[in-house]
Coordinates of C-alpha atoms and ligand atoms in Angstrom, one line a residue:
X78 CA 81.9 116.9 0.6
X79 CA 83.0 113.4 1.4
X80 CA 82.9 113.9 5.1
X81 CA 79.2 114.8 4.8
X82 CA 78.6 111.6 2.8
X83 CA 80.2 109.5 5.4
X84 CA 78.4 111.3 8.2
X85 CA 75.0 111.3 6.5
X86 CA 74.7 107.9 4.8
X87 CA 75.4 104.4 5.8
X88 CA 78.8 103.5 4.3
X89 CA 80.6 100.1 4.2
X90 CA 84.3 99.6 4.3
X91 CA 85.9 96.2 3.9
X92 CA 88.9 94.6 5.6
X93 CA 89.9 91.3 7.0
X94 CA 88.9 89.9 10.4
X95 CA 91.9 89.7 12.7
X96 CA 90.0 89.2 16.0
X97 CA 86.3 88.3 15.9
X98 CA 83.4 90.0 17.5
X99 CA 81.0 93.0 17.1
X100 CA 81.6 96.5 18.3
X101 CA 79.0 99.2 18.3
X102 CA 80.3 102.7 19.2
X103 CA 81.8 105.9 18.0
X104 CA 84.9 106.5 15.8
X105 CA 88.1 107.5 17.6
X106 CA 90.9 108.5 15.2
X107 CA 94.2 107.6 16.7
X108 CA 97.3 109.6 15.6
X109 CA 95.6 110.6 12.4
X110 CA 95.4 114.3 12.9
X111 CA 98.3 116.1 11.1
X112 CA 99.3 119.2 12.8
X113 CA 99.6 122.2 10.5
X114 CA 102.1 124.8 11.4
X115 CA 101.5 128.2 9.7
X116 CA 104.4 130.6 9.0
X117 CA 103.8 134.1 10.3
X118 CA 105.9 137.2 10.0
X119 CA 106.2 139.2 13.3
X120 CA 106.5 142.8 14.1
X121 CA 109.5 143.7 16.2
X122 CA 107.2 144.5 19.0
X123 CA 105.8 140.9 19.0
X124 CA 109.1 139.1 19.4
X125 CA 109.5 139.2 23.2
X126 CA 106.0 137.8 23.7
X127 CA 106.6 135.2 21.0
X128 CA 109.7 133.9 22.8
X129 CA 107.7 133.8 26.0
X130 CA 105.0 131.8 24.3
X131 CA 107.6 129.3 23.2
X132 CA 109.1 129.0 26.7
X133 CA 105.7 128.5 28.2
X134 CA 104.9 125.7 25.8
X135 CA 108.3 124.0 26.7
X136 CA 107.4 124.3 30.4
X137 CA 103.9 122.8 29.9
X138 CA 105.4 119.9 27.9
X139 CA 108.0 119.3 30.6
X140 CA 105.3 119.3 33.3
X141 CA 103.2 116.8 31.3
X142 CA 106.2 114.5 30.8
X143 CA 107.0 114.6 34.5
X144 CA 103.4 113.8 35.4
X145 CA 103.3 110.9 33.0
X146 CA 106.5 109.6 34.4
X147 CA 105.3 109.9 38.0
X148 CA 101.9 108.3 37.4
X149 CA 103.3 105.3 35.6
X150 CA 104.1 102.1 37.5
X151 CA 107.5 100.6 37.8
X152 CA 107.0 98.3 34.9
X153 CA 105.8 101.0 32.6
X154 CA 108.5 103.3 33.7
X155 CA 111.1 100.8 32.6
X156 CA 109.3 100.0 29.4
X157 CA 109.0 103.7 28.5
X158 CA 112.2 104.9 30.1
X159 CA 113.8 105.5 26.7
X160 CA 110.9 107.5 25.5
X161 CA 110.9 109.6 28.6
X162 CA 114.6 110.0 28.5
X163 CA 114.7 111.0 24.8
X164 CA 111.9 113.5 25.2
X165 CA 113.4 115.0 28.4
X166 CA 116.8 115.3 26.7
X167 CA 115.2 117.3 23.8
X168 CA 113.1 119.4 26.2
X169 CA 116.2 120.3 28.2
X170 CA 118.6 120.9 25.3
X171 CA 119.8 124.4 25.7
X172 CA 121.4 124.7 22.3
X173 CA 118.2 123.6 20.6
X174 CA 116.2 126.1 22.7
X175 CA 118.7 129.0 21.9
X176 CA 118.5 128.1 18.2
X177 CA 114.8 128.5 18.2
X178 CA 114.9 131.8 20.1
X179 CA 117.5 133.1 17.7
X180 CA 115.4 132.1 14.7
X181 CA 112.4 133.9 16.2
X182 CA 114.5 137.0 16.8
X183 CA 116.6 137.1 13.6
X184 CA 113.9 136.0 11.1
X185 CA 111.0 137.6 12.9
X186 CA 108.9 134.5 12.5
X187 CA 106.4 132.8 14.8
X188 CA 107.6 130.3 17.4
X189 CA 105.8 127.2 16.0
X190 CA 107.5 127.7 12.7
X191 CA 110.9 128.4 14.2
X192 CA 110.6 125.4 16.5
X193 CA 109.5 123.1 13.7
X194 CA 112.4 124.1 11.5
X195 CA 115.0 123.5 14.2
X196 CA 113.5 120.2 15.4
X197 CA 113.0 118.9 11.9
X198 CA 116.7 119.2 11.2
X199 CA 117.4 117.1 14.2
X200 CA 114.8 114.5 13.1
X201 CA 116.3 114.5 9.6
X202 CA 119.7 113.7 11.1
X203 CA 118.3 110.9 13.2
X204 CA 116.3 109.3 10.4
X205 CA 119.3 108.9 8.2
X206 CA 121.3 107.3 11.0
X207 CA 122.2 103.6 10.3
X208 CA 121.5 102.9 13.9
X209 CA 118.1 101.3 14.3
X210 CA 117.8 102.5 17.9
X211 CA 118.4 106.1 17.0
X212 CA 116.0 105.8 14.1
X213 CA 113.3 104.6 16.4
X214 CA 113.7 107.6 18.6
X215 CA 112.4 109.7 15.7
X216 CA 108.8 108.8 16.6
X217 CA 109.4 109.9 20.2
X218 CA 110.7 113.3 19.1
X219 CA 108.0 113.7 16.5
X220 CA 105.4 113.1 19.3
X221 CA 107.2 115.6 21.4
X222 CA 107.2 118.2 18.6
X223 CA 103.5 117.7 18.0
X224 CA 102.8 118.2 21.7
X225 CA 104.8 121.4 22.0
X226 CA 103.2 122.8 18.8
X227 CA 99.8 122.0 20.2
X228 CA 100.7 123.8 23.4
X229 CA 101.8 126.8 21.4
X230 CA 98.6 126.7 19.4
X231 CA 96.6 126.2 22.5
X232 CA 95.1 122.9 21.4
X233 CA 96.2 119.6 22.9
X234 CA 95.3 116.7 20.7
X235 CA 92.8 114.3 22.0
X236 CA 94.8 111.9 24.1
X237 CA 94.7 108.1 24.3
X238 CA 93.2 108.3 27.8
X239 CA 90.3 110.2 26.4
X240 CA 89.2 107.2 24.3
X241 CA 85.7 106.3 25.4
X242 CA 85.2 102.8 26.6
X243 CA 83.1 101.6 23.6
X244 CA 85.0 103.6 21.0
X245 CA 86.1 101.9 17.8
X246 CA 89.7 103.1 17.3
X247 CA 90.9 103.7 13.7
X248 CA 94.6 103.8 13.2
X249 CA 97.1 103.3 10.4
X250 CA 99.1 101.1 12.6
X251 CA 99.5 100.6 16.4
X252 CA 102.3 99.4 18.5
X253 CA 101.8 96.6 21.0
X254 CA 102.0 98.9 23.9
X255 CA 99.5 101.4 22.4
X256 CA 97.2 98.4 22.2
X257 CA 97.9 97.4 25.9
X258 CA 96.9 101.0 26.8
X259 CA 93.8 100.8 24.8
X260 CA 92.8 97.7 26.6
X261 CA 92.9 99.6 29.8
X262 CA 90.4 102.0 28.2
X263 CA 88.2 99.0 27.3
X264 CA 87.9 100.1 23.7
X265 CA 85.1 98.4 21.7
X266 CA 87.1 97.6 18.6
X267 CA 90.0 98.3 16.2
X268 CA 90.2 99.2 12.6
X269 CA 93.8 99.1 11.2
X270 CA 95.1 100.0 7.8
X271 CA 98.5 98.5 7.7
X272 CA 98.3 95.1 9.3
X273 CA 97.8 91.5 8.3
X274 CA 95.7 89.0 10.2
X275 CA 98.8 87.2 11.6
X276 CA 100.8 90.4 12.3
X277 CA 101.7 90.7 16.0
X278 CA 99.4 93.5 16.8
X279 CA 96.5 91.4 15.3
X280 CA 97.5 88.4 17.4
X281 CA 97.6 90.6 20.5
X282 CA 94.2 92.1 19.7
X283 CA 92.8 88.6 19.5
X284 CA 94.2 87.5 22.8
X285 CA 92.8 90.7 24.4
X286 CA 89.4 89.9 22.8
X287 CA 89.2 93.3 21.0
X288 CA 87.2 92.9 17.8
X289 CA 89.6 93.9 15.0
X290 CA 89.5 94.3 11.3
X291 CA 92.8 95.0 9.5
X292 CA 93.9 95.9 5.9
X293 CA 91.2 98.5 5.5
X294 CA 92.4 100.5 2.5
X295 CA 90.3 103.6 2.9
X296 CA 91.1 107.2 3.6
X297 CA 90.8 107.6 7.4
X298 CA 91.1 111.3 7.1
X299 CA 87.6 111.4 5.8
X300 CA 86.4 110.2 9.2
X301 CA 85.3 112.4 12.1
X302 CA 85.7 111.6 15.8
X303 CA 82.5 110.5 17.4
X304 CA 80.8 109.4 14.2
X305 CA 78.6 106.3 14.9
X306 CA 80.1 103.1 13.7
X307 CA 79.4 99.3 13.7
X308 CA 82.5 97.1 13.5
X309 CA 81.4 93.7 12.1
X310 CA 84.5 91.7 12.9
X311 CA 82.7 88.5 11.9
X312 CA 82.6 89.4 8.2
X313 CA 85.3 92.1 8.1
X314 CA 83.1 95.1 7.6
X315 CA 83.1 98.6 9.0
X316 CA 79.7 100.3 8.8
X317 CA 79.9 104.1 9.2
X318 CA 76.8 106.1 10.1
X319 CA 74.7 102.9 10.4
X320 CA 71.0 103.1 9.9
X321 CA 68.6 102.3 12.8
X322 CA 67.8 98.9 11.3
X323 CA 71.5 98.0 10.9
X324 CA 72.1 99.0 14.5
X325 CA 69.2 96.9 15.7
X326 CA 70.4 93.8 13.8
X327 CA 73.9 94.1 15.2
X328 CA 72.7 94.7 18.8
X329 CA 70.8 91.4 18.4
X330 CA 73.9 89.7 17.1
X331 CA 76.1 91.1 19.8
X332 CA 73.7 89.8 22.5
X333 CA 73.6 86.4 20.8
X334 CA 77.4 86.3 20.8
X335 CA 77.5 87.2 24.5
X336 CA 75.1 84.3 25.3
X337 CA 77.2 81.9 23.2
X338 CA 80.3 82.9 25.1
X339 CA 78.5 82.3 28.4
X340 CA 77.4 78.8 27.2
X341 CA 81.0 78.0 26.2
X342 CA 82.2 78.9 29.7
X343 CA 80.4 75.9 31.0
X344 CA 82.9 73.7 29.1
X345 CA 85.7 75.2 31.2
X346 CA 86.4 72.2 33.3
X347 CA 85.8 69.6 30.5
X348 CA 88.6 68.1 28.5
X349 CA 88.9 68.4 24.7
X350 CA 87.9 65.0 23.5
X351 CA 86.6 63.7 20.1
X352 CA 83.4 61.6 19.8
X353 CA 85.6 58.5 19.5
X354 CA 87.4 59.4 22.7
X355 CA 90.7 60.8 21.5
X356 CA 91.9 63.4 23.9
X357 CA 93.5 66.6 22.6
X358 CA 95.5 68.9 24.8
X359 CA 94.2 72.4 24.4
X360 CA 96.8 74.9 25.6
X361 CA 97.0 78.7 25.4
X362 CA 99.3 81.2 23.7
X363 CA 100.3 84.0 26.0
X364 CA 101.5 87.4 24.9
X365 CA 101.9 88.9 28.4
X366 CA 102.2 87.2 31.8
X367 CA 99.0 89.0 33.0
X368 CA 97.0 86.8 30.7
X369 CA 97.8 83.7 32.6
X370 CA 94.7 83.8 34.9
X371 CA 92.4 84.5 32.0
X372 CA 93.8 81.5 30.1
X373 CA 93.2 79.3 33.1
X374 CA 89.7 80.7 33.4
X375 CA 89.0 79.8 29.8
X376 CA 90.1 76.2 30.7
X377 CA 93.5 76.1 29.1
X378 CA 95.4 72.9 30.0
X379 CA 98.8 74.7 29.9
X380 CA 100.7 77.2 27.9
X381 CA 101.8 76.1 24.5
X382 CA 103.6 79.3 23.7
X383 CA 104.6 82.2 25.8
X384 CA 105.8 84.9 23.4
X385 CA 108.4 86.6 25.7
X386 CA 109.2 89.4 23.4
X387 CA 106.2 91.3 24.6
X388 CA 108.2 91.9 27.8
X389 CA 109.9 94.6 25.9
X390 CA 106.8 96.8 25.6
X391 CA 107.8 99.7 23.4
X392 CA 111.3 99.7 24.5
X393 CA 114.3 98.2 22.7
X394 CA 116.1 97.6 26.0
X395 CA 116.6 93.9 27.0
X396 CA 114.4 93.3 30.1
X397 CA 116.6 92.6 33.2
X398 CA 117.1 89.1 34.5
X399 CA 115.0 89.9 37.6
X400 CA 112.2 91.3 35.5
X401 CA 112.2 88.2 33.3
X402 CA 112.4 85.9 36.3
X403 CA 109.3 87.6 37.8
X404 CA 107.3 87.2 34.6
X405 CA 108.3 83.6 34.0
X406 CA 107.8 82.4 37.6
X407 CA 104.4 84.1 37.8
X408 CA 103.2 82.1 34.8
X409 CA 104.8 78.9 36.0
X410 CA 103.3 79.2 39.4
X411 CA 99.8 79.9 38.1
X412 CA 99.8 76.9 35.8
X413 CA 101.7 74.4 38.0
X414 CA 101.7 71.4 37.5
X415 CA 100.5 72.0 34.0
X416 CA 103.1 72.5 31.3
X417 CA 104.3 75.9 30.2
X418 CA 106.3 76.3 27.0
X419 CA 108.3 79.5 27.2
X420 CA 109.9 80.6 23.9
X421 CA 113.1 82.6 23.9
X422 CA 113.0 86.1 22.4
X423 CA 111.8 86.3 18.9
X424 CA 113.1 89.8 18.2
X425 CA 113.1 91.2 14.7
X426 CA 110.6 90.7 11.9
X427 CA 107.5 92.8 12.8
X428 CA 108.3 92.6 16.5
X429 CA 110.6 95.0 18.3
X430 CA 114.3 95.2 17.5
X431 CA 116.8 95.0 20.3
X432 CA 119.0 97.9 21.1
X433 CA 121.9 95.9 19.7
X434 CA 120.5 96.3 16.2
X435 CA 122.8 98.7 14.3
X436 CA 122.0 98.0 10.7
X437 CA 118.8 99.0 9.0
X438 CA 117.4 95.9 7.2
X439 CA 115.6 95.8 3.8
X440 CA 113.9 92.6 4.7
X441 CA 113.5 92.3 8.4
X442 CA 111.6 89.0 8.2
X443 CA 114.5 87.5 6.4
X444 CA 117.0 89.2 8.6
X445 CA 118.4 89.3 12.1
X446 CA 115.6 87.7 13.8
X447 CA 115.0 85.5 16.9
X448 CA 117.6 82.8 17.5
X449 CA 120.0 84.6 15.2
X450 CA 120.0 87.6 17.6
X451 CA 120.4 85.3 20.6
X452 CA 123.4 83.5 19.1
X453 CA 125.1 86.6 17.9
X454 CA 124.7 88.4 21.2
X455 CA 124.9 85.5 23.6
X456 CA 124.4 87.8 26.6
X457 CA 120.7 88.2 25.6
X458 CA 120.2 84.5 25.5
X459 CA 122.2 83.8 28.6
X460 CA 120.3 86.3 30.6
X461 CA 117.0 84.9 29.5
X462 CA 118.1 81.3 30.1
X463 CA 119.3 82.2 33.5
X464 CA 115.9 83.8 34.4
X465 CA 114.1 80.7 33.0
X466 CA 116.2 78.2 34.9
X467 CA 115.8 80.1 38.1
X468 CA 112.1 80.2 37.6
X469 CA 111.9 76.5 36.6
X470 CA 111.5 75.3 40.2
X471 CA 108.1 77.0 40.3
X472 CA 106.4 74.8 37.7
X473 CA 106.6 72.6 34.7
X474 CA 108.8 74.5 32.4
X475 CA 109.7 73.6 28.8
X476 CA 112.0 75.9 26.8
X477 CA 111.5 76.5 23.1
X478 CA 113.8 78.2 20.5
X479 CA 112.2 80.2 17.7
X480 CA 113.1 80.5 14.0
X481 CA 115.4 77.5 13.8
X482 CA 116.6 76.9 10.2
X483 CA 119.6 74.5 10.8
X484 CA 120.9 72.1 13.3
X485 CA 124.0 74.2 14.2
X486 CA 121.7 76.8 15.7
X487 CA 120.1 74.2 18.0
X488 CA 123.6 72.9 19.0
X489 CA 124.9 76.3 19.7
X490 CA 121.8 77.3 21.7
X491 CA 122.1 74.0 23.7
X492 CA 125.7 74.7 24.4
X493 CA 124.8 78.1 25.9
X494 CA 122.0 76.5 27.9
X495 CA 124.5 73.9 29.3
X496 CA 127.0 76.6 30.3
X497 CA 124.3 78.6 32.1
X498 CA 123.0 75.5 33.8
X499 CA 126.4 74.5 35.1
X500 CA 127.1 78.0 36.3
X501 CA 123.9 78.1 38.3
X502 CA 124.5 74.6 39.6
X503 CA 127.9 75.8 40.9
X504 CA 126.1 78.7 42.5
X505 CA 123.7 76.1 44.1
X506 CA 120.7 77.8 42.5
X507 CA 117.7 75.4 42.8
X508 CA 116.3 74.4 39.4
X509 CA 114.0 71.8 37.9
X510 CA 115.8 68.5 37.4
X511 CA 114.6 68.1 33.8
X512 CA 113.6 70.8 31.5
X513 CA 112.4 69.6 28.0
X514 CA 113.8 71.5 25.1
X515 CA 112.0 72.2 21.9
X516 CA 112.0 74.2 18.7
X517 CA 109.5 76.1 16.6
X518 CA 109.0 74.6 13.2
X519 CA 108.3 77.8 11.3
X520 CA 110.9 77.9 8.5
X521 CA 110.4 75.4 5.6
X522 CA 114.0 74.0 6.2
X523 CA 113.0 73.1 9.7
X524 CA 109.8 71.4 8.6
X525 CA 111.8 69.3 6.1
X526 CA 114.4 68.5 8.7
X527 CA 112.3 67.4 11.7
X528 CA 113.8 63.9 11.5
X529 CA 117.3 65.3 11.7
X530 CA 116.5 67.8 14.5
X531 CA 114.7 65.1 16.5
X532 CA 118.2 63.9 17.6
X533 CA 118.7 67.2 19.4
X534 CA 115.3 68.2 20.9
X535 CA 112.5 66.8 23.0
X536 CA 109.6 68.4 21.2
X537 CA 108.4 70.5 18.2
X538 CA 105.8 73.2 17.8
X539 CA 104.5 74.2 14.4
X540 CA 104.5 77.9 13.9
X541 CA 102.2 78.1 11.0
X542 CA 102.1 81.9 10.8
X543 CA 105.7 82.0 9.7
X544 CA 105.7 78.7 8.0
X545 CA 103.0 80.0 5.6
X546 CA 104.9 83.3 5.2
X547 CA 108.2 81.7 4.4
X548 CA 106.9 78.8 2.3
X549 CA 104.7 81.0 0.1
X550 CA 106.9 84.1 0.1
X551 CA 104.1 86.3 1.5
X552 CA 104.8 89.0 4.0
X553 CA 102.3 88.1 6.8
X554 CA 101.8 91.8 7.7
X555 CA 101.2 93.2 4.2
X556 CA 97.4 93.5 3.4
X557 CA 98.2 93.9 -0.3
X558 CA 99.3 90.3 -0.6
X559 CA 96.8 88.9 1.9
X560 CA 95.1 86.7 -0.7
X561 CA 98.4 84.9 -1.3
X562 CA 98.7 84.1 2.4
X563 CA 97.0 80.7 2.0
X564 CA 96.7 78.4 5.0
X565 CA 95.3 75.7 2.8
X566 CA 97.9 75.8 0.1
X567 CA 98.8 72.1 -0.6
X568 CA 102.5 73.0 0.1
X569 CA 101.6 74.0 3.7
X570 CA 99.6 70.9 4.3
X571 CA 102.4 68.7 2.9
X572 CA 105.1 70.4 5.0
X573 CA 102.9 69.9 8.1
X574 CA 102.4 66.3 7.2
X575 CA 106.1 65.7 6.7
X576 CA 106.9 67.3 10.0
X577 CA 104.3 65.4 12.0
X578 CA 105.2 62.1 10.5
X579 CA 108.9 62.7 11.2
X580 CA 108.3 63.7 14.7
X581 CA 106.1 60.6 15.4
X582 CA 108.6 58.3 13.8
X583 CA 111.2 59.6 16.2
X584 CA 108.8 59.4 19.1
X585 CA 108.8 63.2 19.7
X586 CA 105.8 65.4 20.5
X587 CA 104.7 67.9 17.9
X588 CA 102.1 70.6 18.6
X589 CA 100.6 73.5 16.6
X590 CA 100.9 77.0 18.1
X591 CA 100.4 79.1 15.0
X592 CA 97.0 80.7 14.3
X593 CA 96.0 77.7 12.2
X594 CA 95.5 75.7 15.5
X595 CA 92.4 78.0 16.2
X596 CA 90.9 77.8 12.7
X597 CA 87.8 75.7 12.5
X598 CA 88.5 74.5 9.0
X599 CA 92.0 73.3 10.0
X600 CA 90.9 71.2 12.9
X601 CA 89.9 68.0 11.1
X602 CA 93.1 68.1 9.1
X603 CA 95.4 68.6 12.1
X604 CA 93.6 66.1 14.3
X605 CA 93.5 63.7 11.4
X606 CA 97.3 63.8 11.1
X607 CA 97.4 62.7 14.7
X608 CA 98.3 66.0 16.4
X609 CA 97.5 65.8 20.1
X610 CA 98.3 69.3 21.2
X611 CA 96.9 72.6 20.0
X612 CA 97.8 76.0 21.4
X613 CA 95.5 78.9 20.7
X614 CA 94.7 82.4 21.9
X615 CA 93.0 82.0 25.3
X616 CA 89.5 83.3 24.3
X617 CA 89.3 80.5 21.7
X618 CA 89.9 77.7 24.1
X619 CA 86.2 76.9 24.9
X620 CA 85.1 77.3 21.3
X621 CA 87.8 74.9 20.0
X622 CA 87.0 72.5 22.8
X623 CA 83.4 72.4 21.8
X624 CA 84.4 71.9 18.1
X625 CA 86.7 69.0 18.9
X626 CA 83.8 67.4 20.7
X627 CA 81.9 67.2 17.4
X628 CA 84.7 65.5 15.5
X629 CA 85.7 61.9 15.4
X630 CA 89.4 60.9 15.0
X631 CA 88.6 58.2 12.5
X632 CA 86.7 60.6 10.3
X633 CA 89.4 63.2 10.6
X634 CA 92.0 60.7 9.4
X635 CA 90.0 60.2 6.2
X636 CA 89.5 64.0 5.8
X637 CA 93.3 64.6 6.2
X638 CA 94.1 61.9 3.7
X639 CA 91.6 63.3 1.2
X640 CA 92.8 66.9 1.4
X641 CA 96.4 65.8 1.0
X642 CA 95.4 64.5 -2.5
X643 CA 93.8 67.8 -3.6
X644 CA 95.7 70.3 -5.7
X645 CA 94.3 73.7 -5.1
X646 CA 93.5 76.0 -2.2
X647 CA 90.0 76.5 -3.6
X648 CA 89.3 72.8 -3.8
X649 CA 90.6 72.2 -0.3
X650 CA 88.8 75.1 1.3
X651 CA 85.5 74.3 -0.3
X652 CA 85.7 70.7 0.7
X653 CA 86.6 71.6 4.3
X654 CA 83.8 74.2 4.5
X655 CA 81.2 71.7 3.4
X656 CA 82.7 69.0 5.7
X657 CA 82.8 71.2 8.7
X658 CA 79.2 72.5 8.1
X659 CA 78.0 68.9 7.8
X660 CA 79.7 68.1 11.1
X661 CA 78.0 71.1 12.8
X662 CA 81.2 73.2 13.0
X663 CA 80.6 76.9 12.4
X664 CA 83.5 78.5 10.6
X665 CA 85.2 81.1 12.8
X666 CA 87.6 83.0 10.4
Ligands
PEP858 C1 104.2 81.3 14.2 O1 105.0 81.8 13.5 O2 103.2 80.6 13.9 C2 104.3 81.6 15.7 C3 103.4 81.0 16.5 O3 105.1 82.5 16.1 P1 104.9 84.1 16.0 O4 103.5 84.3 15.5 O5 105.2 84.6 17.3 O6 105.9 84.5 14.9
MG859 MG1 106.8 82.7 14.3

């Protein structure tokens, strides 16, 4: 049998590195176990006890739900309020309960089967709803169904909190809040099937320093919990049932990485400066406000991108103004007087949809995303801008709009900002006197129009994750097309060059906050173009600082000019690999 093969002999699976590192531990299968519900005919004498069994399971599930609700903190309660509410509603639905009881009685069938039939009908109705919010609730109800069936069968599935601290979690996909929970469990690593290296769950894994390999196209059902595993998130390999010698080698490598990390910490207080004394501002990308201290500890000189959409957690409810104010002011205070660029919500795409979304989209990445949502439902943007302006007095705030594709969007967003500003002024709310305004350059039309947009904004930030996706027509989350996702495609390099030159010509700052800013091979090119600000995931700050110290600006300029003349990804990549190696820069991804 295949399970035996995996359990008995060293087996290699391949994927792509999304977050580097080594993990040595045991397999933990997350959400993989399908629950099988048998259909059993009952004798009339068994019906009463079967109904009792069903009611007992409902009560146990209710108790568990209450316990979860009571033990979660205020923030989690809010984030998960809809999940709690939906599940509670289903648990307390008398009609649903009576339907199950009648089914058991009339059809003389076991309670799991009857329950499954009734609840599946409800799930079916929700799944075909055009309302995205209702559709998303299907997962909550499915989870509830599994839980109740497990109670009826007397087996509660292994829960997330039972993940051992060094476990390597295997999942088809994970939500950002699953990942935040796993962080609390201090998991060793992640292996995901359906994710690209710049998908949001991958970015979050990187910022949480959880070694992660994505796009692993294997049958996870062949795995068994607690199987020994090595996750080599340096070369993108998963090694199941590793041999003693393999384990030994990876333990040595893990130790070496830990020592390198310690050494890099010594650079914390140093600035990022090239050999010929060109200073580069090295900032951090934050996914959640709690990361601010870690980013400072890594030596970040500010925040180049705060992705505020993570404030949503798993919920599709817009966070309240107060909740947003708390998060923004906390980060601003921590970093003051250093700059903090806070980006308005980038909802849609592979991030969470808002509860305003009513139409299911065929192409969410080309759909109702980011600034489009904010302009169509101004109260979302207004609430966020209010919270930002109120928080602005605590530090050096810059506001950034995502997913801009035309100048009207900037003008409309600025108009809303002005209205909110004057309303707060009338209310005598203290605010920073000047708040620079910028946009993400992540859609090709924006890259080509930086000179035009320069009239309207103070700064630009290149979002290379999306710029690559939209320029090359490659879904950044789809592992099947990962080889088409080419950072070093000449079209990408040219668009970056056009944007940078246009920004400089118009005396505007331009930074890079996409994942490209943290890629070793991209550093000579970006610095060579004259970029002075890079924003990377916090754990990369010391490493990039060290690498910048090995470069010289005058050499980088030549390297950039040279690659801009090349015509293929292969030629560019090979050249950059050789050049970086010669400069003593070890490739990271
Ligand atoms: C980007 O697109 O490069 C970017 C930084 O934004 P996000 O990854 O949040 O889409
Ligand atoms: Mg983006």
